[in-house]
PDB file of C-alpha atoms in Angstrom:
ATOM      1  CA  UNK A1490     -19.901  -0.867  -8.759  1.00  0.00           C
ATOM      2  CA  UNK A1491     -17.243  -1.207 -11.446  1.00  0.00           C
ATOM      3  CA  UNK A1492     -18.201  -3.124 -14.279  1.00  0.00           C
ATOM      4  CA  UNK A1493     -15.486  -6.150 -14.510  1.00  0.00           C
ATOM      5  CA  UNK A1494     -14.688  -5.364 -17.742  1.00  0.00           C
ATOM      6  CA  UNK A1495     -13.548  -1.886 -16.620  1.00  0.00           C
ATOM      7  CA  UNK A1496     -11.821  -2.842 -13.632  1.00  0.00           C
ATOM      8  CA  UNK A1497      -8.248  -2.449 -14.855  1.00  0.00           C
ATOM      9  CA  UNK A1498      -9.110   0.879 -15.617  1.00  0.00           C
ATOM     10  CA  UNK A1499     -10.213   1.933 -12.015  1.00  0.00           C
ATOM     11  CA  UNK A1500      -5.939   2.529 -10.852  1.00  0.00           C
ATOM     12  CA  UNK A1501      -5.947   4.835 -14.190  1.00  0.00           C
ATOM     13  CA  UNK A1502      -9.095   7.344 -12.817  1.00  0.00           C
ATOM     14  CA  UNK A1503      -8.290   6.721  -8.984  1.00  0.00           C
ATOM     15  CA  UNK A1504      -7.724  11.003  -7.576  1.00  0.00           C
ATOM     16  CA  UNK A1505      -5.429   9.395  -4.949  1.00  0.00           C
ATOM     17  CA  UNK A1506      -3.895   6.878  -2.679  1.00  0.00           C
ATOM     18  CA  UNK A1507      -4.965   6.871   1.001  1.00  0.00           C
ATOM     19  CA  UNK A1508      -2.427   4.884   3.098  1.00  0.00           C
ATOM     20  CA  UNK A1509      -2.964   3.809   6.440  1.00  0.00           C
ATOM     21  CA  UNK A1510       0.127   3.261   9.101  1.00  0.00           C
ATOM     22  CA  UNK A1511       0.598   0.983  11.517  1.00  0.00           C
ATOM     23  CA  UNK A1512      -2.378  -1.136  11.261  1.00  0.00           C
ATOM     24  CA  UNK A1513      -1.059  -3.768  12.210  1.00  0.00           C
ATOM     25  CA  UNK A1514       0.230  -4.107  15.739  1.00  0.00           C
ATOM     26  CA  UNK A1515       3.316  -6.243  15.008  1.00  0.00           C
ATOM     27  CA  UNK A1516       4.708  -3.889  12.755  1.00  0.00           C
ATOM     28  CA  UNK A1517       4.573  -0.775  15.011  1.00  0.00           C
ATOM     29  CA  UNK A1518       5.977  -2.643  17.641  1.00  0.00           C
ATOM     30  CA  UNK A1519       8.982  -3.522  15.132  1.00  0.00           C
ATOM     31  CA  UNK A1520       9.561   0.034  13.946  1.00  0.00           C
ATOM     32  CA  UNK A1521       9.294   1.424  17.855  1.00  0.00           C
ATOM     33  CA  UNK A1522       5.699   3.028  17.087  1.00  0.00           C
ATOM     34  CA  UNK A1523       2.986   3.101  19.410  1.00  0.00           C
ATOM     35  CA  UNK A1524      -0.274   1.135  18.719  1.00  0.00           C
ATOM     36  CA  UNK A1525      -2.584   3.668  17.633  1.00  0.00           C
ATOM     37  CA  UNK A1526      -5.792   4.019  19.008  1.00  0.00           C
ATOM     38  CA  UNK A1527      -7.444   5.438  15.452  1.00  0.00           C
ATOM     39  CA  UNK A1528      -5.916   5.397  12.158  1.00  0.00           C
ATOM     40  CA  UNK A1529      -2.444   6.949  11.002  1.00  0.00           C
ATOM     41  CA  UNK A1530      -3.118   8.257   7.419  1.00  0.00           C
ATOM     42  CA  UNK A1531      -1.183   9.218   4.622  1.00  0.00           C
ATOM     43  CA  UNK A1532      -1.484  10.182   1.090  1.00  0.00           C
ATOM     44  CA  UNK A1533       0.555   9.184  -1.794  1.00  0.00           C
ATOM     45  CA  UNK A1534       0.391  10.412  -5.481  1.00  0.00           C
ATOM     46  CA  UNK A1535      -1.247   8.055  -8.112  1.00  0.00           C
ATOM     47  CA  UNK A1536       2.140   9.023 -10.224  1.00  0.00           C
ATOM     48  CA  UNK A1537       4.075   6.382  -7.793  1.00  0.00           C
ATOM     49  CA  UNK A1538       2.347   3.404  -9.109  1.00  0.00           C
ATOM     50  CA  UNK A1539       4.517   0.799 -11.055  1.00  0.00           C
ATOM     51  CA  UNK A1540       2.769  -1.926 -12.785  1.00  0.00           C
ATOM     52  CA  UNK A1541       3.810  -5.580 -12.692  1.00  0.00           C
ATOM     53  CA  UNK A1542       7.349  -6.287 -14.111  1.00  0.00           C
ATOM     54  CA  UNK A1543       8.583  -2.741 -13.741  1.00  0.00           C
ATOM     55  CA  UNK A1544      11.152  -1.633 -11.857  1.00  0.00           C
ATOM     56  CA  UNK A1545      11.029  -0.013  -8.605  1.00  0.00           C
ATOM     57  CA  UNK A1546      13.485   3.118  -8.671  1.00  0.00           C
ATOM     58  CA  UNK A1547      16.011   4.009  -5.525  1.00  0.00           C
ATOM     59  CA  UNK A1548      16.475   7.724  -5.710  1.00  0.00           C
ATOM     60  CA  UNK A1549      19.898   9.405  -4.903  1.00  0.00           C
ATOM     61  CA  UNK A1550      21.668   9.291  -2.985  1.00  0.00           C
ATOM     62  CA  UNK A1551      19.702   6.083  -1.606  1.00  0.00           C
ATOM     63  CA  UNK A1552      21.297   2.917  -2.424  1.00  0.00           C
ATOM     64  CA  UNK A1553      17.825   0.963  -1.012  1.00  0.00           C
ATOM     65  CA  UNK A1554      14.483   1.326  -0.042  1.00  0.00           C
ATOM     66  CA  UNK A1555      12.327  -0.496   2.569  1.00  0.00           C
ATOM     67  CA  UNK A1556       9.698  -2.985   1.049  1.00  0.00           C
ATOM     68  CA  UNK A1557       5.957  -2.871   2.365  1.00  0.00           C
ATOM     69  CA  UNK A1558       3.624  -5.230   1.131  1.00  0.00           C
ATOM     70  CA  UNK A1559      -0.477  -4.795   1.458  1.00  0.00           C
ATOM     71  CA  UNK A1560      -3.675  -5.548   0.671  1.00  0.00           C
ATOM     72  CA  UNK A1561      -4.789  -2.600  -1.564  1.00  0.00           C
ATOM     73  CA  UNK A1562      -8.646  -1.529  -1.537  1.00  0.00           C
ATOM     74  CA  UNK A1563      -9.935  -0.352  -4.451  1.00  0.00           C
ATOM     75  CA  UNK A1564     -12.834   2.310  -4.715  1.00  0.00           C
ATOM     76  CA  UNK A1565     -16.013   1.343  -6.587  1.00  0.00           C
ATOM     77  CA  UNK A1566     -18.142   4.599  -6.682  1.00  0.00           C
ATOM     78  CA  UNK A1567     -18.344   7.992  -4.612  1.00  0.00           C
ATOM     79  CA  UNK A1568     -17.956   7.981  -0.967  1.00  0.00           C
ATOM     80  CA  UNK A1569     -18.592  10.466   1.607  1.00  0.00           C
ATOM     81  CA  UNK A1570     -19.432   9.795   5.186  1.00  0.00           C
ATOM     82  CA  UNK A1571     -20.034   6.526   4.631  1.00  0.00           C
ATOM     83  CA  UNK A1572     -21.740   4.583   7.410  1.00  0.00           C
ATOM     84  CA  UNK A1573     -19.756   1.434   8.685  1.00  0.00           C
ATOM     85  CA  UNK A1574     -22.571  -0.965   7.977  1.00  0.00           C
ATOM     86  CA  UNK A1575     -22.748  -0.370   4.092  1.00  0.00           C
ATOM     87  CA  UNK A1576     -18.807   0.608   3.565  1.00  0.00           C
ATOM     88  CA  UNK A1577     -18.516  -2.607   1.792  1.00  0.00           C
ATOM     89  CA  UNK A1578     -21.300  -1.611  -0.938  1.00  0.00           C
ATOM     90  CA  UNK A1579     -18.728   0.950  -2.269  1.00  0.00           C
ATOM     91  CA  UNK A1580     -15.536  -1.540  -2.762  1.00  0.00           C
ATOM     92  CA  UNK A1581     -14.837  -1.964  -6.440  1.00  0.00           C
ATOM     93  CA  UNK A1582     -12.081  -4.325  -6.121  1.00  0.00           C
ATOM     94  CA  UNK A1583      -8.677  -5.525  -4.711  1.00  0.00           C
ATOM     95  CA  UNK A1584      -5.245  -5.504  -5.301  1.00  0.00           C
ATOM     96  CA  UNK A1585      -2.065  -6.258  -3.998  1.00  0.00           C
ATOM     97  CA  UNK A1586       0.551  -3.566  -3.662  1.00  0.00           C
ATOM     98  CA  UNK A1587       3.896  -2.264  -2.059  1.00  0.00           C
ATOM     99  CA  UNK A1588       4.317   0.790  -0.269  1.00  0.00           C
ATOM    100  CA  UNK A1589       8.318   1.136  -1.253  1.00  0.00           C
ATOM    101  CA  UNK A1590       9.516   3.897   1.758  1.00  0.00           C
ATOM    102  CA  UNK A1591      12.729   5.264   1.678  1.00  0.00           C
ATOM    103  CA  UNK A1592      13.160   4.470   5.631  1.00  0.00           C
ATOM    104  CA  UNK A1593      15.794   7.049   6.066  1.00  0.00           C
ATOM    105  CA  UNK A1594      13.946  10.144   4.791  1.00  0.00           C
ATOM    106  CA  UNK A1595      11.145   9.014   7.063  1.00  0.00           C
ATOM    107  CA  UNK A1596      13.339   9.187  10.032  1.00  0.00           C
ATOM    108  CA  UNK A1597      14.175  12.417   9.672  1.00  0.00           C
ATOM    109  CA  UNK A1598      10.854  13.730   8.763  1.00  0.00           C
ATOM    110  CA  UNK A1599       9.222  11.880  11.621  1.00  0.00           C
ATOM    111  CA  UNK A1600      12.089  13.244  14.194  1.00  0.00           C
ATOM    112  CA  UNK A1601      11.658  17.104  13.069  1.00  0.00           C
ATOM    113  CA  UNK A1602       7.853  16.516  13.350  1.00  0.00           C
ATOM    114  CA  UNK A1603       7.663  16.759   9.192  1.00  0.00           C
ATOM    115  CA  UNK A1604       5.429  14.764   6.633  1.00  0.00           C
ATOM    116  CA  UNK A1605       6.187  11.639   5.469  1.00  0.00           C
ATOM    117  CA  UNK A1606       5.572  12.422   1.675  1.00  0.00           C
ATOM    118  CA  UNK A1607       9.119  13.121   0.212  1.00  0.00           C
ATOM    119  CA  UNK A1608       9.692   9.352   1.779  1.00  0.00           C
ATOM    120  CA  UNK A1609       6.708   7.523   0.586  1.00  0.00           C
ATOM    121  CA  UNK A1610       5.633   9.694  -2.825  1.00  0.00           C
ATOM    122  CA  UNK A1611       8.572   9.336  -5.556  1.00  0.00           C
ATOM    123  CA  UNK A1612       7.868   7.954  -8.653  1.00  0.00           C
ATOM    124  CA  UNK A1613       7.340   3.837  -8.519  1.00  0.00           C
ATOM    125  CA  UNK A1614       7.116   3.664  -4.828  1.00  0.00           C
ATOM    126  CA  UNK A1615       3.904   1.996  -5.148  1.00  0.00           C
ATOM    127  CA  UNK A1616       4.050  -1.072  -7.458  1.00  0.00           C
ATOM    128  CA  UNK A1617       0.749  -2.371  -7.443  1.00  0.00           C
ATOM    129  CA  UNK A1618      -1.217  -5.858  -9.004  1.00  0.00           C
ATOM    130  CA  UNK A1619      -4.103  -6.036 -11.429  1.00  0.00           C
ATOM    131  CA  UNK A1620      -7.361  -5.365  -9.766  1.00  0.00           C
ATOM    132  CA  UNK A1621      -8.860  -8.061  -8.641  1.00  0.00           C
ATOM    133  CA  UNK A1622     -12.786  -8.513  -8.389  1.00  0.00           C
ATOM    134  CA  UNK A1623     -15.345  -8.790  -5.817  1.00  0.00           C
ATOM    135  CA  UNK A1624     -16.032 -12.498  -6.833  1.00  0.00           C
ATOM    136  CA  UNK A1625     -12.627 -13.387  -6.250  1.00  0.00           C
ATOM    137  CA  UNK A1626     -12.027 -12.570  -2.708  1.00  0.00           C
ATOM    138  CA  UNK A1627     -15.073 -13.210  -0.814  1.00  0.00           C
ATOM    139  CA  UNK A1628     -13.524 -12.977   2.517  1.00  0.00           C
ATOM    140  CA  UNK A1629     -10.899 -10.229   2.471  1.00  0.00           C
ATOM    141  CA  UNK A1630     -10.382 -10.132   6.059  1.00  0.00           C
ATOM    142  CA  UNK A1631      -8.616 -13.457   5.862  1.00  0.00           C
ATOM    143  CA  UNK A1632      -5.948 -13.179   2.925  1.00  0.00           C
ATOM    144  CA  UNK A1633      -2.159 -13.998   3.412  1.00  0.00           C
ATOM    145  CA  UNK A1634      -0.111 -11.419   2.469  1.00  0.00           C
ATOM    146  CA  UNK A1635       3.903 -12.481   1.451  1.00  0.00           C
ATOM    147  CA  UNK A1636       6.753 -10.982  -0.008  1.00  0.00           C
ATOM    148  CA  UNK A1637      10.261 -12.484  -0.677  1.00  0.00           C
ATOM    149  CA  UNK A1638      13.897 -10.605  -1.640  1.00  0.00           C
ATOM    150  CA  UNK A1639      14.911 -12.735  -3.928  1.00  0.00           C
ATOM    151  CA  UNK A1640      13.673 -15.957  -3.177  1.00  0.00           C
ATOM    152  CA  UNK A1641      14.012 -15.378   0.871  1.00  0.00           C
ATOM    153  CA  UNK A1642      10.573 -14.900   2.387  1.00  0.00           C
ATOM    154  CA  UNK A1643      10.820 -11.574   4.073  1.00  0.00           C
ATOM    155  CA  UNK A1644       7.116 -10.382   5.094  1.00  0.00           C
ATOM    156  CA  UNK A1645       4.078 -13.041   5.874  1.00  0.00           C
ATOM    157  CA  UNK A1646       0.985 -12.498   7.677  1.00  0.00           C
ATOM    158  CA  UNK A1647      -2.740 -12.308   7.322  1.00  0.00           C
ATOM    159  CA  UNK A1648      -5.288  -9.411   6.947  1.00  0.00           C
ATOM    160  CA  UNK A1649      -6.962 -10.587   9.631  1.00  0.00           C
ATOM    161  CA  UNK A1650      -4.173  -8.996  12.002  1.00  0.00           C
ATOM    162  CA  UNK A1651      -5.260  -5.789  10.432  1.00  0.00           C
ATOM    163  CA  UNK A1652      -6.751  -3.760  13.683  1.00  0.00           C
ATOM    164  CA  UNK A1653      -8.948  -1.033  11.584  1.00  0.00           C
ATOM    165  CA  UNK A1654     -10.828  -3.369   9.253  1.00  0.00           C
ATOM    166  CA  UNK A1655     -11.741  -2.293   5.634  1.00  0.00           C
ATOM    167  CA  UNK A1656     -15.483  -1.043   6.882  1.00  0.00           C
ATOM    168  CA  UNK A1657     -14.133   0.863   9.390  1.00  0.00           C
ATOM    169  CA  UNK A1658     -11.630   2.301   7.287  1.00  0.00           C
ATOM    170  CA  UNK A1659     -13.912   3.670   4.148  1.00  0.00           C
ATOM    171  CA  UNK A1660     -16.332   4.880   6.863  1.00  0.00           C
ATOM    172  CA  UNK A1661     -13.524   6.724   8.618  1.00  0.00           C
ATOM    173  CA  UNK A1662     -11.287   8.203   5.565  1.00  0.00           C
ATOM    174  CA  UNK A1663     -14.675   9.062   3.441  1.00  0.00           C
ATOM    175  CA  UNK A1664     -15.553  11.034   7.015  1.00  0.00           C
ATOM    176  CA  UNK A1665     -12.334  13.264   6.243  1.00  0.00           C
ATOM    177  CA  UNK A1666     -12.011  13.131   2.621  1.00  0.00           C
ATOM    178  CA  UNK A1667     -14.725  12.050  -0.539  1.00  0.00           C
ATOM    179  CA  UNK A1668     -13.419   8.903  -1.961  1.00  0.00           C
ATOM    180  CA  UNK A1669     -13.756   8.821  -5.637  1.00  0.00           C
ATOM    181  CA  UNK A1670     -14.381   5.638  -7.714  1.00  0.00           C
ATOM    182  CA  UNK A1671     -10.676   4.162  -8.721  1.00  0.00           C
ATOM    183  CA  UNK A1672      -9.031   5.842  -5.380  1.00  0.00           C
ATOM    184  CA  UNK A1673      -7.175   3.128  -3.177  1.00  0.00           C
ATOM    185  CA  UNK A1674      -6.662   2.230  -0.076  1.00  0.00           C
ATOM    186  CA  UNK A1675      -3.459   0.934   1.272  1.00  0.00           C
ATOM    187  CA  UNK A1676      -4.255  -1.100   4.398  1.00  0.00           C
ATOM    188  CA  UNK A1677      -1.180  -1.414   5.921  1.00  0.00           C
ATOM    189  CA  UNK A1678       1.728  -3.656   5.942  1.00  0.00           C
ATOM    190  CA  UNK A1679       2.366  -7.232   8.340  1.00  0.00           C
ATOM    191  CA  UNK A1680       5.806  -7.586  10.114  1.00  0.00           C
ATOM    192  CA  UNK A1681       9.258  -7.854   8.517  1.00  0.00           C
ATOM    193  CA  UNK A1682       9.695  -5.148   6.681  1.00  0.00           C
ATOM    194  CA  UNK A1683      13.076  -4.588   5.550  1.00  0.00           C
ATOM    195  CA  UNK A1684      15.233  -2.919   2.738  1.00  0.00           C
ATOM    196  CA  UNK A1685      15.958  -4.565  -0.764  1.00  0.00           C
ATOM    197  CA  UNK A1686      18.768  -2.789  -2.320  1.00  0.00           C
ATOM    198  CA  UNK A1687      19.322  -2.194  -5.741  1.00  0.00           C
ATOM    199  CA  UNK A1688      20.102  -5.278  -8.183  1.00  0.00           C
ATOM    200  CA  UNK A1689      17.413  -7.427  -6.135  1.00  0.00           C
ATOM    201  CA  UNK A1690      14.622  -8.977  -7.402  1.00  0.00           C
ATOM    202  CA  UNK A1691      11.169  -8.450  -5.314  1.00  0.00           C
ATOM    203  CA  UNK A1692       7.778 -11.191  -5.150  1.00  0.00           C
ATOM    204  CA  UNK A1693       5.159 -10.885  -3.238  1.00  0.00           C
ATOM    205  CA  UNK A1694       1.429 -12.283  -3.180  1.00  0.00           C
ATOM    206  CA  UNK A1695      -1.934 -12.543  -1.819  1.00  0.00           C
ATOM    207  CA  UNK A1696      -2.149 -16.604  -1.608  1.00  0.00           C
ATOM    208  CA  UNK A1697      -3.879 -18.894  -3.941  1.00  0.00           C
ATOM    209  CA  UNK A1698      -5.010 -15.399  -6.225  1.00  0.00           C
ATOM    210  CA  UNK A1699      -1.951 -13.136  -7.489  1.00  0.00           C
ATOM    211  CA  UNK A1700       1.665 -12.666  -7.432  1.00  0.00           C
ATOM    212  CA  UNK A1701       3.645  -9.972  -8.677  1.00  0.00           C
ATOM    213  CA  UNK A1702       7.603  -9.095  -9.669  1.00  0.00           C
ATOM    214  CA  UNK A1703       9.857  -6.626  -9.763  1.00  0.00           C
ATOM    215  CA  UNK A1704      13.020  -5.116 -10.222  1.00  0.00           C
ATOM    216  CA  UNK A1705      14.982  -2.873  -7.884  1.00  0.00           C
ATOM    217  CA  UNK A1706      17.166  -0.266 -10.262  1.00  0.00           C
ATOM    218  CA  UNK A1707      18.591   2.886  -9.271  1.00  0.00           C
ATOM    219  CA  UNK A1708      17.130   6.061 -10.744  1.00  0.00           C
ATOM    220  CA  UNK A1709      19.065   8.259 -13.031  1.00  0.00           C
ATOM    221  CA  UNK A1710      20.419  11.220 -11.117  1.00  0.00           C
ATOM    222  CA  UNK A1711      18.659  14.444 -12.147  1.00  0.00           C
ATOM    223  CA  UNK A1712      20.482  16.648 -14.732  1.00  0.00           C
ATOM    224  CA  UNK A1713      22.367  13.421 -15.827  1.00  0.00           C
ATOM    225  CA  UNK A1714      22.306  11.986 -19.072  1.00  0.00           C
TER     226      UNK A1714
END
């Protein structure tokens, strides 16, 4: 188990970020998706996170992105086919973070049967909290997840909607893939998602223990100065 004082350091030694779609049913429904009957996993490069008060980046020729917000798992210590009942002995932490998703790429991909990572992987799609510990969040399968463009409350909902809890989920992914200590989980993301275009402001939460900001900015165009 991480060691509190190290605990900001997990995100910097994490190998990866395992994301898991449509976890929660409301949000499938809203994007067309079928409920699925086991997890829809992706993976995202640890060079997309963005630390708090940065500013998320909208690639061109994208002039927004969709917003995502969720309750991010953080890995403690090695994990390999983890049984169900001890999954929880190999959480280091928590965090809250976005999963920024430039919607039209997706569709595209998803349509010609490709993968979602050109959508999902560019630099500061995931913006991501300070880890929080253990202590703090005693019962993470009842945590209110929000987000507002700013000011407007856009996404709100609560981890207990999630319908692959975290157990399940470490036992699962570390059945297909060793976690390592500092990898995350990305749990998936309530209702409302939306796009925030460039020039807005972002907030989101996990209530009553951290809120975060950021900017939305449009990334320089490759080959520009």
């Amino acid at each position: 188990m991480a060691a509190a004082a190290s605990l900001q350091n997990l995100l910097k030694i994490g190998t990866k970020i395992v994301a898991v779609g449509r976890n929660y049913a409301a949000h499938a429904k809203e994007l067309g998706n079928a409920v699925p009957k086991e997890p829809v996993l992706f993976l995202k490069p640890t060079s997309s996170y963005l630390e708090n008060g940065g500013t998320i980046e909208v690639p061109h020729p994208l002039n927004a992105l969709d917003h995502e917000v969720e309750l991010a798992v953080v890995i403690g210590q090695k994990a390999r086919d983890v049984p169900e009942n001890t999954a929880m002995n190999y959480v280091g932490g928590y965090a809250l973070a976005l999963d920024m998703t430039a919607r039209e790429i997706q569709s595209v991909a998803k349509s010609a049967g490709l993968p979602w990572t050109v959508a999902k992987g560019k630099d500061t799609f995931t913006p991501i909290s300070s880890v929080l510990s253990m202590s703090m969040v005693p019962d993470p399968d009842n945590l209110e997840l929000w987000l507002k463009v700013d000011g407007e409350i856009r996404q709100k909902g609560s981890t207990k909607d999630m319908m692959f809890k975290i157990p399940y989920l470490i036992s699962h992914i570390s059945s297909i893939m060793t976690l390592f200590e500092g990898d995350v989980i990305l749990t998936g993301t309530p209702p409302g998602v939306g796009p925030v275009k460039v020039g807005q402001k972002i907030t989101a939460g996990i209530t009553g223990l951290v809120d975060v900001h950021f900017e939305v900015g449009k990334r320089q165009k490759p080959g520009s100065s």
